[in-house]
mmCIF file of C-alpha atoms and ligand atoms in Angstrom:
data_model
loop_
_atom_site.group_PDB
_atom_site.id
_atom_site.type_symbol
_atom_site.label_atom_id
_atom_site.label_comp_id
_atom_site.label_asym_id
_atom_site.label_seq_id
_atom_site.Cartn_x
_atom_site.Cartn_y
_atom_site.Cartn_z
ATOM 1 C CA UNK H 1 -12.988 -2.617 -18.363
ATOM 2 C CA UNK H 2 -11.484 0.423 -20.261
ATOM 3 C CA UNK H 3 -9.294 -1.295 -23.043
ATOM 4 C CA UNK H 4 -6.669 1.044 -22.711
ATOM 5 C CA UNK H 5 -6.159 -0.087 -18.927
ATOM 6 C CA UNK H 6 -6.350 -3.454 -20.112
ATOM 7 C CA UNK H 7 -3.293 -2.449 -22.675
ATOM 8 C CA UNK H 8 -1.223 -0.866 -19.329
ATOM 9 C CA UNK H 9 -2.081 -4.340 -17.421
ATOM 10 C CA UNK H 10 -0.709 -6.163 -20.612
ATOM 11 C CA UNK H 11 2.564 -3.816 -21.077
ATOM 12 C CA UNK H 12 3.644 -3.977 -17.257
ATOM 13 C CA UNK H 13 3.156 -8.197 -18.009
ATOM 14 C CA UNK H 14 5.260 -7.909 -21.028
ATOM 15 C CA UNK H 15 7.638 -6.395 -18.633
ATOM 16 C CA UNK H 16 7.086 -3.496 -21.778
ATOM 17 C CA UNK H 17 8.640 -0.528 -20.079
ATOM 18 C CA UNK H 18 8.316 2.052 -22.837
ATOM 19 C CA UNK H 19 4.644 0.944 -23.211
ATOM 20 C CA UNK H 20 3.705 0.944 -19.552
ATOM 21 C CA UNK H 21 4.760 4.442 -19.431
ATOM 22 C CA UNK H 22 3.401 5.335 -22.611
ATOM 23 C CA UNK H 23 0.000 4.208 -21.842
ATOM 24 C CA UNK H 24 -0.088 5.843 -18.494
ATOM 25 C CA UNK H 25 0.836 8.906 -20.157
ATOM 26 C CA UNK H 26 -2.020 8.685 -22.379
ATOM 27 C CA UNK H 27 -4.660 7.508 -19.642
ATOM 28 C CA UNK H 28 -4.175 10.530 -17.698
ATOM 29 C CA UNK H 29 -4.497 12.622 -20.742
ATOM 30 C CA UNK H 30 -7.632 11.160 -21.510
ATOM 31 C CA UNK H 31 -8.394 12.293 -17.894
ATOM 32 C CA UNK H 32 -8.849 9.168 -16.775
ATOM 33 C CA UNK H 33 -9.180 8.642 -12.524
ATOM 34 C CA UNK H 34 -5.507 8.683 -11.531
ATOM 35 C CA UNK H 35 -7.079 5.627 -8.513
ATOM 36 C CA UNK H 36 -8.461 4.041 -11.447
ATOM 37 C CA UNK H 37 -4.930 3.984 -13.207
ATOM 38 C CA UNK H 38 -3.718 2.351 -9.841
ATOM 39 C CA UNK H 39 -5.474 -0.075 -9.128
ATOM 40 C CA UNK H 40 -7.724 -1.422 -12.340
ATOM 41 C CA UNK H 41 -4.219 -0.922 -14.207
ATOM 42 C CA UNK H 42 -1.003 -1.168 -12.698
ATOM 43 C CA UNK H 43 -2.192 -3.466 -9.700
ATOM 44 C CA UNK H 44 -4.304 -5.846 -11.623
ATOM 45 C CA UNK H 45 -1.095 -6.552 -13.258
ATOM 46 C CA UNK H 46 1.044 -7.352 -9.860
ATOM 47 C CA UNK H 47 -1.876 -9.122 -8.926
ATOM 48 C CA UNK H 48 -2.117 -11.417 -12.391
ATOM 49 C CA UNK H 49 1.569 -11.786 -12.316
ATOM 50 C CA UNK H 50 1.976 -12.954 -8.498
ATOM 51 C CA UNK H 51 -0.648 -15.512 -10.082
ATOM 52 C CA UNK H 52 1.474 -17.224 -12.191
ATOM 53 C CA UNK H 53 4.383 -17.036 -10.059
ATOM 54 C CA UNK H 54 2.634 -19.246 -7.828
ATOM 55 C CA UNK H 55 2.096 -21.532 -10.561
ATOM 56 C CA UNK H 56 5.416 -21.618 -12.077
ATOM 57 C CA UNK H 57 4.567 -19.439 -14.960
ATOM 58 C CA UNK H 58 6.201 -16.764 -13.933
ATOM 59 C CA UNK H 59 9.626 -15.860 -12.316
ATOM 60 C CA UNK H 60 11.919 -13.501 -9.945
ATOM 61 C CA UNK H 61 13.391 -11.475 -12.280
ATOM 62 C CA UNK H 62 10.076 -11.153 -13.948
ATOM 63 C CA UNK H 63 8.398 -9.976 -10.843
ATOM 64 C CA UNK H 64 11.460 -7.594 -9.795
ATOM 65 C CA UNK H 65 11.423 -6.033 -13.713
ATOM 66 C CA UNK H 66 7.352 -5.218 -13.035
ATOM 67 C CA UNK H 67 7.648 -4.195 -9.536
ATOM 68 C CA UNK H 68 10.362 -1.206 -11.311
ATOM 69 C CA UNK H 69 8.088 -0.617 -14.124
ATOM 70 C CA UNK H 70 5.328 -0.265 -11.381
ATOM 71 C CA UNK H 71 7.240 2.313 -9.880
ATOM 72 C CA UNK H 72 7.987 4.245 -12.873
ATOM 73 C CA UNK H 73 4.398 4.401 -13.558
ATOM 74 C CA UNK H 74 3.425 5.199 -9.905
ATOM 75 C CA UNK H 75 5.782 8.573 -10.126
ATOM 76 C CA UNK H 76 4.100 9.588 -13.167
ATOM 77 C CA UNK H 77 0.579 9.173 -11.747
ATOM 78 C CA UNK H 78 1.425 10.592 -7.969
ATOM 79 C CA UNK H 79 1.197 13.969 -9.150
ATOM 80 C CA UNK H 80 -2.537 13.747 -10.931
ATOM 81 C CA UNK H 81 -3.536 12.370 -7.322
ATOM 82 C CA UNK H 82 -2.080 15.051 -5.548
ATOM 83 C CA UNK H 83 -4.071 17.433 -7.520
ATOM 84 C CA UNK H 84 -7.028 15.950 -6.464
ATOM 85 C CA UNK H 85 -6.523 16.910 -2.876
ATOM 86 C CA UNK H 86 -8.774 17.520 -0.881
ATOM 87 C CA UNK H 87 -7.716 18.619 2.542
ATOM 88 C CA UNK H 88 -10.439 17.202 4.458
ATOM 89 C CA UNK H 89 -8.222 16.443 7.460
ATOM 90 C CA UNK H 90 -5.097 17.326 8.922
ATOM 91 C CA UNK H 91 -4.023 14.473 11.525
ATOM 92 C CA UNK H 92 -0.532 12.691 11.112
ATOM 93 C CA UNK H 93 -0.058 9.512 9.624
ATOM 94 C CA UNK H 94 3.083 7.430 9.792
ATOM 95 C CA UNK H 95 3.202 4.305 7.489
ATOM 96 C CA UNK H 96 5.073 1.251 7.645
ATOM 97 C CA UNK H 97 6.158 -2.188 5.934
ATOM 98 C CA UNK H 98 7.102 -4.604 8.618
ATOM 99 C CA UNK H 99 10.016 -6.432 9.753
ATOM 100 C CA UNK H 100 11.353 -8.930 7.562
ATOM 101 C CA UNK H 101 9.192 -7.900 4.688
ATOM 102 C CA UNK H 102 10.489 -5.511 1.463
ATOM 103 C CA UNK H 103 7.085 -5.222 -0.192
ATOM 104 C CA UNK H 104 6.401 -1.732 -0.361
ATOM 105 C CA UNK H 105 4.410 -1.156 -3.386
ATOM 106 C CA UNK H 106 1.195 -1.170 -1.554
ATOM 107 C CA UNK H 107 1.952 0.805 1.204
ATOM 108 C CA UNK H 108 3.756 3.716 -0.870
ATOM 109 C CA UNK H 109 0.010 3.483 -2.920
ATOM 110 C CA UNK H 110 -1.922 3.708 0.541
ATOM 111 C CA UNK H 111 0.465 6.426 1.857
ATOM 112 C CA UNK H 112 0.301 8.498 -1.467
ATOM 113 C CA UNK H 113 -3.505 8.432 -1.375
ATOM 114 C CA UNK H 114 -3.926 9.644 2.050
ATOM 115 C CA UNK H 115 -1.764 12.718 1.782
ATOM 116 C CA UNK H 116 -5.136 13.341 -1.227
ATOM 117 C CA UNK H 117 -7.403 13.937 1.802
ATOM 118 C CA UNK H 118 -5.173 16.170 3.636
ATOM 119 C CA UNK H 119 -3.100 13.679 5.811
ATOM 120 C CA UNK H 120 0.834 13.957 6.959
ATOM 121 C CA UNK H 121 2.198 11.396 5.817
ATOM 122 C CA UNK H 122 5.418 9.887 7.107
ATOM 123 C CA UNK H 123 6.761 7.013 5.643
ATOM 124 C CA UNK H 124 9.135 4.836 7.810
ATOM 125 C CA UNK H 125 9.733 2.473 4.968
ATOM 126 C CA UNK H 126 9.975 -0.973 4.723
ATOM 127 C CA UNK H 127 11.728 -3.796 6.965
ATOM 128 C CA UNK H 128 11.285 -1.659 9.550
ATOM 129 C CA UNK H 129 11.618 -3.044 13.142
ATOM 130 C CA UNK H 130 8.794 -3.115 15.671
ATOM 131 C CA UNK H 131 10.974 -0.773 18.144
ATOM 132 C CA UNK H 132 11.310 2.005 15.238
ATOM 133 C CA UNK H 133 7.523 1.970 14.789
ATOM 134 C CA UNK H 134 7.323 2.231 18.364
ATOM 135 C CA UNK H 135 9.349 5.570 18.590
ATOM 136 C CA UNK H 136 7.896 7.064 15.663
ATOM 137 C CA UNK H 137 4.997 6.758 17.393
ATOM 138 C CA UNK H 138 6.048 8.557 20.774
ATOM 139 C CA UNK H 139 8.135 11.518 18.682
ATOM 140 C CA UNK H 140 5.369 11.745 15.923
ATOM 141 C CA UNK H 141 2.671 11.343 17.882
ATOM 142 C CA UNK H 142 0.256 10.086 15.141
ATOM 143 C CA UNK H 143 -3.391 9.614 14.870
ATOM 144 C CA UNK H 144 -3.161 6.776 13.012
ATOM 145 C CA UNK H 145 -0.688 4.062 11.643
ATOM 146 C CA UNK H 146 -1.033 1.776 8.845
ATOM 147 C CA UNK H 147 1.290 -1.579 9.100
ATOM 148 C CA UNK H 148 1.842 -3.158 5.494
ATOM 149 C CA UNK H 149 2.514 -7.179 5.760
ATOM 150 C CA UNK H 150 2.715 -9.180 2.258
ATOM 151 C CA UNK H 151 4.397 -12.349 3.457
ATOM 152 C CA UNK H 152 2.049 -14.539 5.551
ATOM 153 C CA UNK H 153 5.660 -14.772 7.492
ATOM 154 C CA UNK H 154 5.561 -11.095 8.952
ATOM 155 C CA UNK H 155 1.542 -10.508 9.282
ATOM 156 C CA UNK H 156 2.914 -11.548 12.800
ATOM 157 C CA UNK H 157 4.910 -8.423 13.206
ATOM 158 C CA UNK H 158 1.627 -6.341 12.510
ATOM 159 C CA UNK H 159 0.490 -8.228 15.915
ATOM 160 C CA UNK H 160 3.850 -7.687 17.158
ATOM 161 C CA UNK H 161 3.668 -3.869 16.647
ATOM 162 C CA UNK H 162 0.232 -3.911 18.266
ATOM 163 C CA UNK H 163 1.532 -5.009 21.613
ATOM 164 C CA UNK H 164 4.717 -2.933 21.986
ATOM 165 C CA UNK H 165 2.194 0.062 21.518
ATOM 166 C CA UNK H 166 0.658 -1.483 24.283
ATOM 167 C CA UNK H 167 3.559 -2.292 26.539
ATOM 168 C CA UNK H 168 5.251 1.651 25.851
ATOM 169 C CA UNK H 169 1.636 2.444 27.306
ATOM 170 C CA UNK H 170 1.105 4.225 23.284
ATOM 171 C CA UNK H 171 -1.823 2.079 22.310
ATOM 172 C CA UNK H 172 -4.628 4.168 23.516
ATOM 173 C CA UNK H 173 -3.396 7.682 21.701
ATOM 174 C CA UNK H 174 -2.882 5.753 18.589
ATOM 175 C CA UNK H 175 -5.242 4.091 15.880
ATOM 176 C CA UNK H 176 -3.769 1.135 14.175
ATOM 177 C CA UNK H 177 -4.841 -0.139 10.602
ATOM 178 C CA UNK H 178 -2.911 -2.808 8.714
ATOM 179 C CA UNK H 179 -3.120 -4.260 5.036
ATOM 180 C CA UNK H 180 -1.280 -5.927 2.696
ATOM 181 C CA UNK H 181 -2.450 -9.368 0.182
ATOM 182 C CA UNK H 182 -2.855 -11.702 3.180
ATOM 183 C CA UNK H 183 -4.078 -10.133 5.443
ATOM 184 C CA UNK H 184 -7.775 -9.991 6.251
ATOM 185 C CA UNK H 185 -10.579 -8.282 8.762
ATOM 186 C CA UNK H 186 -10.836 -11.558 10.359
ATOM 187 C CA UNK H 187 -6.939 -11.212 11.031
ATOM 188 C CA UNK H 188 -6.821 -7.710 11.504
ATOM 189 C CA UNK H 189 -9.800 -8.151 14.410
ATOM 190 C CA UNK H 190 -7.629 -11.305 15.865
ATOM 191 C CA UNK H 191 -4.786 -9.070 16.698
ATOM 192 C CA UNK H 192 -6.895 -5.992 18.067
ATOM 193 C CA UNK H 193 -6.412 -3.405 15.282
ATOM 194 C CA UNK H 194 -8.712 -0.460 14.423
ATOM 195 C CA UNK H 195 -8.863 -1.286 11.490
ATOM 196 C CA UNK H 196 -8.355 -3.254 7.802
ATOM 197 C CA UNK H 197 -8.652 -2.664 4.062
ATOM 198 C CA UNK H 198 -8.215 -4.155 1.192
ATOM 199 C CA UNK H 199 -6.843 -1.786 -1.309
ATOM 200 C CA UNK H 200 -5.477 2.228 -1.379
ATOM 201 C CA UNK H 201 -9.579 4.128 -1.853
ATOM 202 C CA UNK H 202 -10.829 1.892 1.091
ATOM 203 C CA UNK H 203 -7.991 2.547 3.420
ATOM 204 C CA UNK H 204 -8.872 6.389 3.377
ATOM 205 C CA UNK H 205 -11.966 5.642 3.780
ATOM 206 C CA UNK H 206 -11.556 3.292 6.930
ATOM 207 C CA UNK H 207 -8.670 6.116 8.274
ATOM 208 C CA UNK H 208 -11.074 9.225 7.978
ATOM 209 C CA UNK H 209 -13.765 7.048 9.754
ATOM 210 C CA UNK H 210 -11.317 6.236 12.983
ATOM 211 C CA UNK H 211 -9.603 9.699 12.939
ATOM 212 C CA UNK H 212 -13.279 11.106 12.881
ATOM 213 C CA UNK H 213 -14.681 8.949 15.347
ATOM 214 C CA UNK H 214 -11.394 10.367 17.593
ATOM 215 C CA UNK H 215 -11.233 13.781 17.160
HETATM 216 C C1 B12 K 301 5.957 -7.365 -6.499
HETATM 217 C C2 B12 K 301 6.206 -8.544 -5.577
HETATM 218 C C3 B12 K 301 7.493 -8.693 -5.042
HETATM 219 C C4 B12 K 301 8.610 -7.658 -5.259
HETATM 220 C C5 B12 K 301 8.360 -6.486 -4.284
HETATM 221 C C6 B12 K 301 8.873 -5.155 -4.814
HETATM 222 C C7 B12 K 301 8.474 -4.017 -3.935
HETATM 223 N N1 B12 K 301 9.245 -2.955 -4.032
HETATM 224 O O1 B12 K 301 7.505 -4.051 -3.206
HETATM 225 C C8 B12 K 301 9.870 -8.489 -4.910
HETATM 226 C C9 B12 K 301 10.388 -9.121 -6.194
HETATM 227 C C10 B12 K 301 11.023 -7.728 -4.219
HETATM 228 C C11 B12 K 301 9.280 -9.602 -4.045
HETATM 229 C C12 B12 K 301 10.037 -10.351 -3.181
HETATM 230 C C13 B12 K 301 9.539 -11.478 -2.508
HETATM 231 N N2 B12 K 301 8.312 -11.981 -2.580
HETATM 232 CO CO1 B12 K 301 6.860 -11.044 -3.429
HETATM 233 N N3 B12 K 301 5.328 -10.488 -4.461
HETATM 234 C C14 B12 K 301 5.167 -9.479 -5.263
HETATM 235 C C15 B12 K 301 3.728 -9.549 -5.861
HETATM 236 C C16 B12 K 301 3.808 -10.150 -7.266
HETATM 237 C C17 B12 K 301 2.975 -8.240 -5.949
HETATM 238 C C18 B12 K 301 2.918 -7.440 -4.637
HETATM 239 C C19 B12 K 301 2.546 -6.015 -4.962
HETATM 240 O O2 B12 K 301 3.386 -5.122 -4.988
HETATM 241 N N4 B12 K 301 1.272 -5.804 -5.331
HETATM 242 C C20 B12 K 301 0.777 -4.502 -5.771
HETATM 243 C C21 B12 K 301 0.456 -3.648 -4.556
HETATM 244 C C22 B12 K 301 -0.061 -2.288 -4.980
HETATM 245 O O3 B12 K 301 -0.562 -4.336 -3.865
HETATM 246 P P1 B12 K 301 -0.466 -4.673 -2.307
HETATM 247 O O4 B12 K 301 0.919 -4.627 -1.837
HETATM 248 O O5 B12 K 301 -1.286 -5.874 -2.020
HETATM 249 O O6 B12 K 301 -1.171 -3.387 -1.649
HETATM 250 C C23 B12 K 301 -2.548 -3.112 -1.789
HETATM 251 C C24 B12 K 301 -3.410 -3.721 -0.662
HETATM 252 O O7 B12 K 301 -2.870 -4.902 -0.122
HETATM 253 C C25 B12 K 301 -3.556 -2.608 0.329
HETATM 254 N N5 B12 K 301 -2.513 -2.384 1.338
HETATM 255 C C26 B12 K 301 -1.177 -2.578 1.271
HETATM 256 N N6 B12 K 301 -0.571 -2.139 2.362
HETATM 257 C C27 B12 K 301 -1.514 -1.642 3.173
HETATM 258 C C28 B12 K 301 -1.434 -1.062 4.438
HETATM 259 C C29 B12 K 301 -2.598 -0.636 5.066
HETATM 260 C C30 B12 K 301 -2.496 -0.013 6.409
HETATM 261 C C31 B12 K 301 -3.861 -0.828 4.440
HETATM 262 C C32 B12 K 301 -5.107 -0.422 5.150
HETATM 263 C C33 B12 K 301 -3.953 -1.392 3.170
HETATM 264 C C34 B12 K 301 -2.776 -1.793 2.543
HETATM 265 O O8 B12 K 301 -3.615 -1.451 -0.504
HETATM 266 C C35 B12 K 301 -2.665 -1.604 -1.568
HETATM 267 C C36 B12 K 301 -3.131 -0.832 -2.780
HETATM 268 O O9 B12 K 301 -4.353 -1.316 -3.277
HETATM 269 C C37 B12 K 301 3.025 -10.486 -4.828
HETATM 270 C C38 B12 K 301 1.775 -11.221 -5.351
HETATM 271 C C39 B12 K 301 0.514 -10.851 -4.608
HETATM 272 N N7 B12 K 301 -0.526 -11.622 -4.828
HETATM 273 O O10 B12 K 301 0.452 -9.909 -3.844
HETATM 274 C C40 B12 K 301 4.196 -11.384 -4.414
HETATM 275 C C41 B12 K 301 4.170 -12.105 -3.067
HETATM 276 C C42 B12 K 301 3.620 -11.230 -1.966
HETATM 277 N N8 B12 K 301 5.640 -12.393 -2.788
HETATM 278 C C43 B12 K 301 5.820 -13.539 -2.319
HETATM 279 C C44 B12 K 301 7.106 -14.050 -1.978
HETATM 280 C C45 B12 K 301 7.167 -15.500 -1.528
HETATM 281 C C46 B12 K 301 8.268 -13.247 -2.067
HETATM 282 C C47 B12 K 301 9.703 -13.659 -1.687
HETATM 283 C C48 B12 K 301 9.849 -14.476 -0.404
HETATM 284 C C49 B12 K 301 10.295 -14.399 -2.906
HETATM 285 C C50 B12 K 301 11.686 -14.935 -2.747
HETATM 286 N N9 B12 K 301 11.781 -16.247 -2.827
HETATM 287 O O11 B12 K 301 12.628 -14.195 -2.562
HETATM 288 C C51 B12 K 301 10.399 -12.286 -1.588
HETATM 289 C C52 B12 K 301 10.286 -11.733 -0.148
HETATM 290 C C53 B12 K 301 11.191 -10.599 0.126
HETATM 291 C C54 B12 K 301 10.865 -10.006 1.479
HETATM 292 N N10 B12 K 301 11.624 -10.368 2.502
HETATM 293 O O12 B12 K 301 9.911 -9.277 1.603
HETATM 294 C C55 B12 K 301 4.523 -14.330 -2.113
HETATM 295 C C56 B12 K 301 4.103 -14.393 -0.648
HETATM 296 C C57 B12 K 301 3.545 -15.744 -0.274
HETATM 297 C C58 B12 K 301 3.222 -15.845 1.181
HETATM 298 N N11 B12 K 301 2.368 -16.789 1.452
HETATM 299 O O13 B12 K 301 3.671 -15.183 2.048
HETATM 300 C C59 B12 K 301 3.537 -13.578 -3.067
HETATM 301 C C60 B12 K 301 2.073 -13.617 -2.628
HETATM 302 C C61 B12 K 301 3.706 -14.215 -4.472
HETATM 303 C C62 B12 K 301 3.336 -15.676 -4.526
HETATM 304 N N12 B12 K 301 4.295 -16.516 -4.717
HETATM 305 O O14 B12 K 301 2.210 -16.048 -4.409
HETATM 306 N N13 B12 K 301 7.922 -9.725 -4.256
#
């Protein structure tokens, strides 16, 4: 691993504002991949630091300190991925975090990366409820919608979401990937969804394959 992402994973730990931003500065202008920045930097570090939150090594404040650092970093690397665009499709997308559930890292990540291939994205934000999905869905008319779950508590709601597309008769005009830490293919095939990935990259990848496959 490049050191100096190692040094961005250390500085977001540190809860080293300054740093974080410095480094992520300085990655970019060493041209390095802006998805590479994302995930092998800034994520790693969530990831490492939900780690010892679990085992009492970390707390709260500690996690709520990153997640804003994490932001701050994500708004200076958003633009270097938008320059990569390339507009391969033009379907919409609308993105959401579930009900109950105020993780949104991830699914800002997923939503910035697919606007690089071209998508409309709309972003309905997080704790949003299954009815507000719903009518995004009729007004929007997407191709496809991701569902974001982080708490083992609301990858029900992805399910949930899933059959009020159903009952509003919306299923079939829609596609329907979800993500998020817990959730897996095994769980996103258990509740009927199109689809599942497990980080930003791979959930472009999965959504050009379904909006492909349906146009
Ligand atoms: C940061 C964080 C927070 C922040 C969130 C800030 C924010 N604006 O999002 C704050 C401090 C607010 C928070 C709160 C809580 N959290 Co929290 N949090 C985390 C942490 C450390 C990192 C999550 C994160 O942002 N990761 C970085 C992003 C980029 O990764 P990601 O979200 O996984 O997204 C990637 C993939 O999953 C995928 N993906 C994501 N969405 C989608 C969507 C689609 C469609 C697709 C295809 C892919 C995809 O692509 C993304 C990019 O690669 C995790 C630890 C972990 N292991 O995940 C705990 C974690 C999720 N939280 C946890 C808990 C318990 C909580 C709280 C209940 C704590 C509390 N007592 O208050 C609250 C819940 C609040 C609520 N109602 O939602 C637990 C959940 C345990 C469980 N079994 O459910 C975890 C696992 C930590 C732990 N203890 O182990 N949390």
């Amino acid at each position: 691993m490049d050191e100096r992402l190692k040094s961005l994973q250390e500085a977001i730990l540190a809860i080293d504002e300054a740093s974080a931003v410095e480094v992520t500065e300085l990655l970019l202008k060493a041209e390095v991949p802006p998805q590479e920045i994302l995930e092998e930097g800034m994520t790693a570090a969530l990831l490492e630091l939900g780690r010892r939150w679990n085992c009492g090594e970390a707390f709260l404040p500690e996690v709520v300190a990153a997640a804003a650092i994490f932001e701050k970093c994500s708004a200076i690397v958003e633009p270097a991925l938008m320059a990569q665009t390339e507009k391969k499709v033009s379907h919409r997308y609308v993105g959401a975090t579930v009900k109950g559930d105020l993780h949104d890292l991830g699914k800002n990540i997923v939503g910035a990366m697919m606007k690089t291939v071209g998508l409309e994205v709309h972003d309905l934000g997080k704790n949003v409820p299954t009815e507000e999905i719903v009518e995004a869905v009729r007004e929007l008319e997407p191709k496809i919608i991701g569902l974001s779950a982080l708490l083992t508590t609301t990858m029900p709601e992805q399910e949930a979401v899933i059959k009020a597309l159903e009952e509003a008769g919306l299923r079939d005009g829609v596609k329907v990937i979800v993500g998020g830490a817990p959730v897996t293919q095994e769980w996103a095939d258990k509740i009927g969804a199109d689809g599942y990935a497990p980080n930003a990259p791979e959930a472009v990848k999965v959504a050009l394959a379904l909006t492909e496959a349906a146009a």
